[in-house]
Amino acid sequence: MSEHEHEFEQEHEHESEHDCCEHEGHCDCGHEHHHDHGHEHGHSHGCACGCGGCAHDDDDEEEETKLSLTLLGVSAVLVVVGLFLKAVPMAQMIIGIIAVVLAAYPLVFKVYGDIKGRRFTEIELMLISVIAACCIGELRDAALVAILYRIGEIIEDRAVENSRKAIDSVAKIQQDYAHLVLDDGTTKKVDAEDVPVGAKINVLPYERFPIDGVVESGISTADASAITGESLPITLGKGVEVKSGMVNGKDSVTVVTTELFGNSTASRIVKMVEDATEKKGNVQKFITRFAKYYTPVVVIIAVALAVIGSIATKDVASWVKRALVFLVASCPCAIVISIPLGFYTGIGAAAKDGIIVKGSIFIEAFAKAKTFVFDKTGTLTTGNFEVSKISSMSDFSEEQILTLAAAAEYYSSHPIAKSIVSAAPQIDEKYLSDFREVAGGGTSVVFDGKKILCGGRRLLETEGIETPDYTDGDVCVVLDGKIIGTITLRSALRKGVEDMVEHLRDQGVEHIIMLTGDNETASDEVAKAINLDEYYCNLLPEEKLSHLEEIKNEYGKVVYVGDGINDAPVLASADAGVAMGLGTQAASEAADVILTNDRLDKLAPAHKLFKRTINIVHFNLIFAIVIKMIVLILGAAGYAPVWLAVFADVGVCVICILISTLIGKAKNSFFDTIHLR
């Protein structure tokens, strides 16, 4: 269990005592390890000290586990045989000693590693307990403590490994080579890191795309589930953007790279997930401090219990046994393993669903936040517009007004212009002439001999046309100097945004607010459509930041969801910033949580998953402490046998680990409803 304590609690903490394993050989944990630079040989495991510098293969670990189980089995058989040798004390003692040695010898190596690393952990508690039991002649109890502890270790190994697989699988989305297309049309297999931006690469059937790019030639499909969590394939053709980590379909395609390997989507995802374990939340920080001081304090109490009790009652054996029970029961394994494991499992479960969270500190903030703040354009809305209303101020029909507006906007690249053109009947270009675009105002064109203006109030004022009483934000259509009607457009809401808001409220979110640079009319329309509590409009980026600070001061922890470069300062300022997709690097780097599939309907499930993670972490913490306190009191009073002390250690630890595995389950009503935060 010490191995996992260091693996979870000290991994990435580059202190001097962890600077081991600079070369192949033995690290300070006493086990031999070998480096594995890369993923091509399969998964590898870090050493016990958590330095991440040494590793051993799955096959080696499997063999080690088989040997451990065999020796533990032999030890258990010897314990049983010893029960039938009471008539032969010497034989019973020899068998007992052999059973203890077979079960407990690995603890000696681990204690040696801890001593070299200047650490004092629960391994020392176990070894002291075994030695103390031997000293008072309880060889069977000594062997039993070691056997059950080692079995618990093996179970924990499996649980830790399973929790790692979800995160380790993320690393597999990187392909470190590419088929570079040379000037003569041939291809050469090269390291993906050596491919420059703008180069052509050939992606073969069923290969992963190694670098972000745009399809230049070829038709195929792509599986993007590894980076978005979505199972539906994407159709590939000329001009379609592809992300590294996607898996190509059955046909080859040629791609022009748009990023370097290190800055491509897969590389960024892998780095973010790998870095996630470094950012610990309050609970994990508490556990780190707790484990550092807890073990020495427990040993001092146990020694005091044995010494004071023995002096007071003259019954040395009885009080040493009470101290033994106290030591075994007090091991903090359930706490120092299950708590980090819970967060690790939560991070892995989220990554599998296309939700990248950059550390347990943000899981806590996300789960505890009662206020969600959203950007509008590109977040709550798609960024595209749709015609919602046409108002006639003349004898022209709504369809005629729309057609004339489309003629004026026909050559414009503005999103509003494109929306009007797409909503109107087909325009015949031969009737269009003298097109002119006024920056920030609108457009002007001659259509079939008639001058048409299309735009907002600024354009009308510039052209000297009297501005009617109409809603700001509407597009005015002017024919030969007279306004004939207005067109109202609205931002298209993202699919499922209404359900997302409803689900967040069902999950306990109390305030849902929008901050936007858009105008009052458009903002009010969106706010009413999805039932927001508040909104603030016409905001500059720095004004968004100041409003967010005011919201935090009023409501406490805040989650901010945005997508653009102008959202980066607000994302960084929020307790948990959520970026929509990986497209905008500034936003994704500033964010703490990233929805890689760019879909808001993942937000509520992420909130639910993170709440469940925190609930389970806190449940495990309370459960472990309560059970241990009960057994510690009973042990000190002389009412707890050794087997109960072992249960308080190994049994509680295994139970907490099993509960932690429930974090990734789709349905878990009990832990979704309890409130232990």
XYZ file of C-alpha atoms in Angstrom:
677
model
C 0.000 0.000 0.000
C 2.947 2.308 0.502
C 3.647 1.949 -3.190
C 0.266 3.372 -4.064
C 0.441 6.097 -1.455
C 3.582 7.415 -3.100
C 2.289 6.725 -6.570
C -0.816 8.847 -6.012
C 0.295 11.361 -3.408
C 3.902 12.065 -4.400
C 3.789 11.532 -8.154
C 4.951 14.679 -9.940
C 6.321 16.154 -6.698
C 9.974 16.527 -7.656
C 11.577 16.563 -4.240
C 15.120 15.432 -3.679
C 14.153 12.177 -2.045
C 12.369 11.130 -5.186
C 15.189 11.781 -7.620
C 15.918 8.133 -8.166
C 16.085 5.853 -11.172
C 18.314 7.993 -13.325
C 19.588 4.818 -14.955
C 18.343 1.307 -15.314
C 18.696 -0.693 -12.154
C 17.338 -0.513 -8.654
C 15.391 2.393 -7.262
C 15.096 3.223 -3.609
C 11.991 1.089 -3.182
C 14.152 -1.996 -3.384
C 12.679 -3.383 -6.592
C 14.412 -3.698 -9.920
C 12.891 -1.645 -12.706
C 13.663 -0.905 -16.314
C 12.972 2.198 -18.320
C 10.407 2.169 -21.088
C 10.694 5.264 -23.253
C 7.523 5.336 -25.267
C 4.287 3.508 -25.684
C 5.175 1.065 -28.429
C 5.960 -1.726 -26.017
C 2.786 -1.456 -24.057
C 1.818 0.030 -20.771
C 4.408 0.527 -18.082
C 4.167 1.287 -14.391
C 6.033 3.860 -12.356
C 8.138 2.835 -9.413
C 6.885 2.853 -5.883
C 8.411 6.186 -5.074
C 6.225 7.841 -7.669
C 9.101 9.512 -9.469
C 7.820 8.211 -12.767
C 11.384 7.468 -13.820
C 11.433 3.691 -13.741
C 8.968 1.183 -15.057
C 8.416 -2.500 -15.545
C 6.329 -4.295 -18.117
C 2.919 -5.853 -17.625
C 4.405 -9.335 -18.071
C 6.917 -8.756 -15.261
C 4.187 -7.512 -12.959
C 1.976 -10.488 -13.819
C 4.781 -12.896 -12.945
C 5.462 -11.013 -9.709
C 1.777 -11.216 -8.773
C 1.671 -14.966 -9.452
C 4.754 -15.517 -7.301
C 3.290 -13.403 -4.480
C 0.006 -15.314 -4.549
C 1.857 -18.635 -4.554
C 3.977 -17.699 -1.536
C 0.949 -16.303 0.276
C -0.925 -19.509 -0.452
C 1.924 -21.575 0.980
C 2.037 -19.294 4.028
C -1.722 -19.667 4.569
C -1.456 -23.465 4.314
C 1.357 -23.457 6.881
C -0.787 -21.356 9.247
C -3.569 -23.965 8.986
C -1.102 -26.840 9.440
C 0.262 -25.115 12.545
C -3.190 -25.307 14.147
C -2.884 -29.110 14.238
C 0.609 -29.156 15.748
C -0.141 -27.862 19.230
C 1.220 -31.097 20.642
C 4.577 -30.442 18.942
C 5.509 -26.873 20.015
C 8.880 -26.841 18.254
C 7.398 -27.916 14.896
C 4.555 -25.432 15.343
C 7.061 -22.637 15.993
C 9.233 -23.526 12.966
C 6.216 -23.680 10.656
C 4.948 -20.403 12.106
C 8.283 -18.681 11.491
C 8.372 -19.935 7.879
C 4.785 -18.726 7.344
C 5.668 -15.278 8.682
C 8.810 -15.011 6.538
C 7.002 -16.056 3.326
C 4.203 -13.559 3.919
C 6.186 -10.627 5.298
C 9.550 -10.621 3.514
C 8.472 -8.050 0.823
C 7.696 -5.583 3.600
C 11.382 -5.537 4.538
C 12.392 -4.369 1.046
C 9.701 -1.686 1.038
C 10.741 -0.426 4.464
C 14.317 -0.264 3.178
C 13.102 1.913 0.294
C 11.169 4.154 2.676
C 14.190 4.587 4.934
C 16.391 5.568 1.975
C 13.724 8.020 0.861
C 13.326 9.382 4.403
C 9.657 8.418 4.497
C 7.621 6.849 7.273
C 4.475 5.144 6.008
C 1.965 2.471 6.870
C 4.450 -0.179 5.672
C 6.455 0.518 8.795
C 3.278 0.084 10.868
C 2.716 -3.323 9.332
C 6.280 -4.526 9.838
C 6.344 -3.273 13.444
C 3.036 -5.101 14.050
C 4.407 -8.347 12.609
C 7.589 -8.116 14.680
C 5.629 -7.260 17.833
C 3.328 -10.250 17.325
C 6.355 -12.530 16.917
C 7.947 -11.139 20.087
C 4.926 -12.074 22.203
C 4.760 -15.534 20.590
C 1.733 -14.885 18.374
C 3.290 -16.243 15.167
C -0.099 -17.159 13.717
C -1.377 -13.622 14.190
C 1.845 -12.226 12.719
C 1.460 -14.373 9.605
C -2.243 -13.549 9.362
C -1.568 -9.798 9.482
C 1.061 -10.082 6.737
C -1.057 -12.415 4.564
C -4.176 -10.269 4.675
C -2.185 -7.090 4.168
C -0.441 -8.524 1.091
C -3.735 -9.793 -0.355
C -5.139 -6.316 0.124
C -2.117 -4.924 -1.722
C -2.746 -7.190 -4.686
C -6.422 -6.208 -4.811
C -5.395 -2.571 -4.680
C -2.859 -3.147 -7.467
C -5.684 -4.375 -9.680
C -7.949 -1.479 -8.777
C -5.209 1.082 -9.364
C -4.316 -0.530 -12.684
C -7.927 -0.509 -13.841
C -8.276 3.138 -12.911
C -5.102 3.938 -14.830
C -6.286 2.244 -18.007
C -8.910 4.880 -18.733
C -6.241 7.582 -18.594
C -3.469 5.508 -20.153
C -5.767 4.791 -23.097
C -5.702 8.515 -23.837
C -1.995 8.259 -24.651
C -2.799 5.714 -27.357
C -4.585 8.338 -29.454
C -1.170 9.703 -30.442
C 0.491 8.259 -33.515
C 4.160 9.188 -33.475
C 4.899 8.604 -37.171
C 3.558 9.974 -40.433
C 3.753 9.079 -44.125
C 5.284 12.251 -45.556
C 4.523 12.907 -49.242
C 7.743 13.903 -51.018
C 8.129 16.209 -54.034
C 8.245 13.261 -56.448
C 4.938 11.914 -55.123
C 6.427 9.050 -53.131
C 5.941 8.715 -49.393
C 8.435 8.296 -46.579
C 7.697 7.153 -43.053
C 9.055 9.800 -40.658
C 8.681 10.840 -37.032
C 5.556 12.951 -36.697
C 7.582 15.494 -34.714
C 9.643 16.202 -37.853
C 6.669 17.108 -40.062
C 6.402 20.891 -40.657
C 3.213 22.904 -41.007
C 1.956 22.878 -44.598
C 3.445 19.498 -45.443
C 1.423 16.765 -47.134
C 0.986 13.449 -45.367
C -0.753 10.295 -46.522
C -3.000 8.613 -43.964
C -3.573 4.943 -44.707
C -6.786 2.997 -44.031
C -7.494 2.469 -40.323
C -4.494 4.567 -39.229
C -4.756 7.419 -36.781
C -4.244 10.932 -38.055
C -0.897 11.944 -36.500
C -1.245 15.702 -36.998
C -4.087 18.200 -37.390
C -4.768 19.224 -40.959
C -7.152 19.629 -43.883
C -7.981 16.880 -46.385
C -6.518 17.725 -49.786
C -7.582 14.617 -51.682
C -9.364 11.348 -51.106
C -12.761 10.373 -49.721
C -13.146 8.369 -46.533
C -14.677 8.459 -43.068
C -13.122 9.104 -39.676
C -13.837 7.811 -36.192
C -13.428 10.744 -33.785
C -14.658 8.943 -30.657
C -11.199 8.880 -29.062
C -11.125 12.673 -28.795
C -14.818 13.599 -28.677
C -16.560 10.575 -27.168
C -18.923 10.552 -30.169
C -19.379 7.267 -32.024
C -20.873 8.637 -35.272
C -18.291 8.670 -38.113
C -17.305 11.871 -39.890
C -17.378 11.981 -43.697
C -14.048 13.117 -45.130
C -13.507 14.929 -48.405
C -11.532 17.806 -49.857
C -11.410 20.759 -47.461
C -12.642 18.849 -44.383
C -10.673 19.561 -41.213
C -9.227 16.548 -39.373
C -7.778 16.291 -35.877
C -4.911 14.100 -34.749
C -6.193 11.114 -32.822
C -9.049 10.436 -35.241
C -8.976 7.029 -36.935
C -9.197 6.969 -40.722
C -11.736 4.734 -42.446
C -11.179 2.220 -45.231
C -9.676 4.584 -47.829
C -6.433 6.582 -47.910
C -6.538 10.379 -47.761
C -3.922 13.067 -48.262
C -3.821 15.770 -45.621
C -2.102 19.157 -45.535
C -0.910 19.737 -41.967
C -2.019 22.872 -40.130
C -0.178 22.298 -36.839
C 3.062 20.847 -35.571
C 2.841 17.421 -33.906
C 3.402 18.837 -30.418
C 0.598 21.345 -30.824
C -1.894 19.029 -32.486
C -5.128 17.996 -30.816
C -4.015 14.536 -29.630
C -0.770 15.865 -28.142
C -2.602 18.628 -26.311
C -5.195 16.195 -24.912
C -2.541 13.742 -23.741
C -0.540 16.497 -22.046
C -3.604 17.936 -20.324
C -4.663 14.542 -18.976
C -1.129 13.673 -17.860
C -0.833 17.017 -16.077
C -4.225 16.591 -14.402
C -2.844 14.557 -11.489
C -0.521 17.419 -10.532
C -3.340 19.811 -9.663
C -4.711 18.501 -6.387
C -7.879 19.658 -4.718
C -8.347 20.526 -1.065
C -9.200 16.939 -0.100
C -6.074 15.527 -1.734
C -3.874 18.213 -0.197
C -5.354 17.376 3.195
C -4.629 13.663 2.652
C -1.023 14.438 1.701
C -0.491 16.404 4.923
C -2.503 13.855 6.920
C -0.391 10.883 5.776
C 2.846 12.729 6.523
C 2.098 13.226 10.222
C -0.439 10.494 10.954
C 1.848 7.450 10.876
C 4.503 8.701 13.322
C 1.783 9.894 15.708
C 0.098 6.477 15.619
C 3.375 4.684 16.403
C 4.009 6.999 19.363
C 0.487 6.367 20.715
C 0.856 2.589 20.283
C 4.214 2.561 22.083
C 2.794 4.710 24.883
C -0.210 2.374 25.140
C 2.040 -0.690 25.479
C 4.506 0.898 27.913
C 2.041 2.708 30.174
C -0.406 -0.215 30.216
C 2.346 -2.743 30.982
C 3.750 -0.628 33.815
C 0.305 -0.031 35.313
C -0.932 -3.641 35.182
C 2.307 -5.691 35.000
C 0.632 -7.570 32.092
C 3.126 -6.950 29.267
C 1.743 -9.498 26.755
C -1.826 -8.205 26.988
C -0.899 -4.544 26.484
C 1.581 -5.304 23.707
C -1.220 -7.169 21.939
C -3.529 -4.184 22.410
C -0.840 -1.951 20.920
C -0.464 -4.447 18.065
C -4.191 -4.269 17.311
C -4.000 -0.482 17.535
C -1.126 -0.353 15.035
C -2.780 -2.656 12.498
C -6.160 -0.945 12.719
C -4.671 2.527 12.423
C -3.054 2.049 8.995
C -4.325 4.903 6.785
C -4.387 2.831 3.576
C -8.124 3.280 2.940
C -7.679 7.031 3.078
C -4.372 7.578 1.278
C -5.296 5.166 -1.537
C -9.044 5.463 -2.105
C -9.170 9.281 -2.072
C -6.624 9.902 -4.857
C -7.939 6.807 -6.653
C -11.432 8.327 -6.604
C -10.233 11.504 -8.298
C -8.101 9.500 -10.720
C -11.130 7.405 -11.675
C -13.229 10.529 -12.154
C -10.629 12.095 -14.450
C -10.423 8.873 -16.472
C -14.194 8.435 -16.761
C -14.535 12.027 -17.965
C -11.738 11.621 -20.532
C -13.487 8.597 -22.041
C -16.558 10.757 -22.606
C -14.696 13.591 -24.303
C -14.440 15.737 -21.154
C -10.895 16.752 -20.242
C -10.497 17.993 -16.670
C -7.090 19.352 -15.711
C -7.001 18.254 -12.074
C -8.987 17.218 -9.031
C -9.003 20.827 -7.808
C -11.328 21.641 -10.708
C -13.501 18.579 -10.089
C -14.133 20.001 -6.614
C -14.842 23.518 -7.884
C -17.121 22.253 -10.663
C -19.069 19.987 -8.327
C -19.521 22.602 -5.594
C -20.472 25.521 -7.862
C -24.097 26.645 -7.634
C -23.660 29.284 -10.344
C -22.960 28.712 -14.053
C -22.095 31.665 -16.284
C -22.167 31.392 -20.092
C -20.843 33.334 -23.030
C -23.521 33.679 -25.737
C -22.172 33.598 -29.280
C -20.520 30.294 -30.051
C -21.464 28.859 -26.665
C -25.213 29.078 -26.073
C -25.691 29.870 -29.757
C -23.977 28.405 -32.795
C -22.643 31.744 -34.019
C -24.903 31.466 -37.070
C -28.062 33.506 -37.611
C -31.525 32.674 -38.836
C -34.338 34.916 -40.080
C -37.015 34.998 -37.411
C -39.289 37.826 -38.567
C -39.918 40.069 -41.619
C -41.886 43.304 -41.128
C -43.249 45.194 -44.142
C -43.472 49.002 -44.068
C -44.764 49.275 -47.626
C -46.791 47.477 -50.230
C -44.053 44.895 -50.694
C -44.717 41.392 -49.377
C -42.448 39.678 -46.857
C -41.065 37.407 -49.586
C -40.272 40.385 -51.839
C -38.529 42.211 -48.982
C -36.435 39.116 -48.254
C -35.519 38.745 -51.946
C -34.420 42.367 -52.257
C -32.402 42.091 -49.023
C -30.717 38.931 -50.327
C -29.798 40.772 -53.541
C -28.117 43.529 -51.531
C -26.270 41.051 -49.310
C -25.418 38.573 -52.068
C -21.680 39.311 -52.300
C -21.100 39.950 -48.584
C -19.234 37.442 -46.391
C -20.787 38.724 -43.156
C -22.627 35.976 -41.166
C -25.842 38.028 -41.146
C -25.635 38.523 -44.914
C -25.104 34.817 -45.482
C -28.109 33.988 -43.315
C -30.384 36.344 -45.306
C -29.150 34.981 -48.643
C -29.624 31.357 -47.553
C -33.212 32.095 -46.424
C -34.227 33.782 -49.724
C -35.010 32.342 -53.170
C -32.112 31.988 -55.593
C -30.773 35.324 -56.879
C -29.773 35.728 -60.521
C -26.360 37.409 -60.508
C -26.811 38.959 -63.952
C -29.197 41.542 -62.456
C -26.648 42.665 -59.829
C -24.195 45.530 -60.236
C -22.374 48.260 -58.318
C -22.067 46.235 -55.112
C -20.631 48.191 -52.194
C -20.057 47.141 -48.584
C -19.995 49.614 -45.720
C -17.855 48.305 -42.856
C -19.994 47.798 -39.764
C -23.019 49.239 -41.533
C -24.412 47.133 -44.352
C -24.403 46.780 -48.146
C -25.527 48.602 -51.258
C -26.269 47.168 -54.724
C -28.093 47.953 -57.939
C -30.587 45.169 -58.633
C -32.402 45.180 -61.963
C -31.823 48.920 -62.208
C -33.007 49.736 -58.699
C -30.714 50.788 -55.856
C -31.106 48.704 -52.718
C -29.583 49.386 -49.335
C -29.528 46.776 -46.591
C -28.174 47.390 -43.112
C -28.615 48.961 -39.713
C -29.213 52.442 -38.329
C -25.648 53.570 -39.029
C -26.018 52.903 -42.763
C -29.303 54.788 -42.936
C -27.802 57.793 -41.175
C -24.748 57.708 -43.469
C -26.971 57.692 -46.544
C -29.153 60.475 -45.148
C -32.240 58.314 -44.882
C -34.668 59.037 -42.069
C -34.471 56.272 -39.495
C -37.871 54.884 -38.510
C -38.896 53.717 -35.068
C -37.602 50.149 -35.186
C -35.694 47.780 -32.952
C -31.940 48.177 -32.939
C -30.367 45.044 -34.325
C -32.949 44.622 -37.075
C -31.799 44.888 -40.686
C -33.518 47.639 -42.709
C -34.230 47.176 -46.425
C -34.260 50.432 -48.465
C -35.420 50.678 -52.091
C -34.638 53.851 -54.045
C -34.191 55.861 -50.852
C -37.328 54.632 -49.078
C -37.394 52.019 -46.321
C -39.724 49.177 -47.302
C -39.291 46.794 -44.376
C -37.096 45.252 -41.685
C -35.716 41.790 -41.088
C -35.195 40.427 -37.587
C -32.521 37.779 -37.144
C -31.682 35.732 -34.120
C -28.701 33.614 -33.208
C -29.450 29.926 -33.658
C -29.392 28.173 -30.303
C -27.096 25.201 -29.916
C -28.860 21.888 -30.054
C -29.969 20.721 -26.622
C -29.200 23.984 -24.826
C -32.685 24.147 -23.268
C -32.340 20.606 -21.896
C -28.855 21.419 -20.601
C -30.192 24.339 -18.541
C -33.031 22.203 -17.174
C -30.688 19.363 -16.211
C -28.306 21.724 -14.430
C -31.194 23.083 -12.384
C -32.297 19.526 -11.552
C -28.761 18.865 -10.294
C -28.848 21.757 -7.847
C -27.456 24.680 -9.865
C -29.207 27.796 -8.543
C -28.040 30.613 -10.839
C -27.566 30.468 -14.624
C -26.271 33.735 -16.071
C -25.126 35.002 -19.489
C -22.379 37.523 -20.230
C -22.232 38.759 -23.832
C -20.992 41.533 -26.030
C -24.170 41.305 -28.106
C -27.006 43.859 -28.044
C -29.940 43.997 -25.632
C -32.535 42.625 -28.067
C -30.564 39.531 -29.101
C -29.482 38.866 -25.527
C -33.000 39.164 -24.128
C -34.330 36.803 -26.783
C -31.786 34.100 -25.912
C -32.266 34.603 -22.154
C -36.022 34.136 -22.450
C -35.726 31.197 -24.845
C -33.653 29.100 -22.432
C -34.928 30.538 -19.130
C -31.793 32.224 -17.806
C -31.840 33.926 -14.418
C -29.808 36.983 -15.432
C -27.886 38.385 -18.379
C -25.498 41.265 -19.010
C -25.056 42.535 -22.582
C -22.931 44.990 -24.621
C -19.854 43.924 -22.642
C -16.229 44.322 -23.653
C -13.848 41.477 -22.606
C -12.591 43.437 -19.588
C -16.195 44.178 -18.578
C -16.989 40.473 -18.715
C -14.150 39.900 -16.267
C -15.369 42.543 -13.820
C -18.938 41.196 -13.980
C -17.667 37.682 -13.284
C -15.837 38.904 -10.187
C -19.048 40.561 -8.964
C -20.974 37.316 -9.550
C -18.343 35.335 -7.616
C -18.539 37.777 -4.710
C -22.324 37.480 -4.628
C -22.894 33.776 -5.284
C -19.628 32.002 -4.399
C -17.967 29.430 -6.640
C -18.644 29.976 -10.352
C -18.260 27.833 -13.478
C -17.770 29.875 -16.653
C -18.392 28.354 -20.096
C -16.977 30.023 -23.209
C -15.321 29.347 -26.528
C -13.484 32.354 -27.954
C -10.141 34.101 -27.541
C -11.930 36.952 -25.773
C -13.177 34.409 -23.204
C -9.663 33.370 -22.119
C -9.325 35.932 -19.258
C -12.770 35.048 -17.884
C -12.124 31.307 -18.204
C -8.905 31.706 -16.230
C -10.610 33.821 -13.536
C -13.514 31.419 -12.899
C -13.285 28.745 -10.205
C -13.708 26.272 -13.060
C -13.491 27.485 -16.656
C -15.052 25.301 -19.359
C -13.961 25.654 -22.993
C -16.162 24.520 -25.859
C -13.942 22.336 -28.025
C -10.239 22.484 -28.772
C -10.440 24.889 -31.701
C -9.349 28.063 -29.926
C -5.990 27.358 -28.294
C -6.083 30.424 -26.035
C -9.462 29.364 -24.614
C -8.533 25.690 -24.174
C -5.268 26.606 -22.431
C -6.998 29.032 -20.067
C -9.826 26.589 -19.322
C -9.837 23.978 -16.558
C -12.350 21.671 -18.234
C -12.654 21.121 -21.989
C -15.624 19.633 -23.847
C -13.662 18.203 -26.776
C -16.783 17.432 -28.806
C -17.915 21.085 -28.660
C -21.346 19.990 -27.374
C -23.148 21.646 -24.494
C -25.197 18.528 -23.786
C -22.040 17.079 -22.197
C -22.004 19.821 -19.559
C -24.750 18.441 -17.308
C -23.339 14.861 -17.413
C -19.910 16.298 -16.527
C -21.437 18.150 -13.570
C -23.192 14.964 -12.458
C -20.003 12.893 -12.805
C -17.929 15.394 -10.815
C -20.572 15.643 -8.066
C -20.608 11.848 -7.850
C -16.808 11.816 -7.653
C -16.763 14.276 -4.752
C -19.621 12.461 -2.988
C -17.801 9.128 -3.208
C -14.478 10.631 -2.123
C -16.098 12.201 0.936
C -18.124 9.064 1.696
C -14.944 6.961 1.633
C -13.177 9.449 3.877
C -15.966 9.485 6.475
C -16.536 5.711 6.280
C -12.838 4.900 6.725
C -12.339 7.304 9.627
C -15.472 6.151 11.503
C -14.624 2.435 11.197
C -11.030 3.018 12.215
C -11.976 5.135 15.230
C -14.377 2.437 16.443
C -11.776 -0.345 16.092
C -9.012 1.813 17.590
C -11.103 2.472 20.696
C -12.064 -1.199 20.988
C -8.433 -2.237 20.441
C -7.101 0.118 23.099
C -9.743 -1.208 25.506
C -8.787 -4.805 24.738
C -12.034 -5.800 23.001
C -10.818 -6.035 19.391
C -9.057 -9.170 18.095
C -6.305 -8.973 15.470
C -8.619 -10.080 12.648
C -10.889 -7.073 13.312
C -7.858 -4.785 13.207
C -6.897 -6.285 9.838
C -10.436 -5.666 8.579
C -10.248 -2.039 9.713
C -7.139 -1.739 7.563
C -7.316 -4.049 4.536
C -11.061 -4.671 4.536
C -12.041 -1.009 4.734
C -9.443 -0.147 2.109
C -10.789 -2.725 -0.345
C -14.377 -1.586 0.286
C -13.423 2.045 -0.374
C -11.605 1.053 -3.555
C -14.622 -0.900 -4.798
C -16.858 2.091 -4.056
C -14.456 4.324 -6.016
C -14.959 2.147 -9.096
C -18.630 3.209 -9.092
C -17.632 6.727 -10.176
C -17.586 5.797 -13.848
C -20.942 4.010 -13.779
C -23.723 5.594 -15.826
C -26.347 5.153 -13.106
C -25.611 5.352 -9.430
C -28.579 6.978 -7.741
C -27.330 6.757 -4.133
C -24.044 8.592 -4.703
C -25.730 11.024 -7.083
C -28.149 12.177 -4.400
C -26.163 12.257 -1.155
C -24.620 15.572 -0.122
C -21.334 15.146 1.741
C -19.532 18.202 0.362
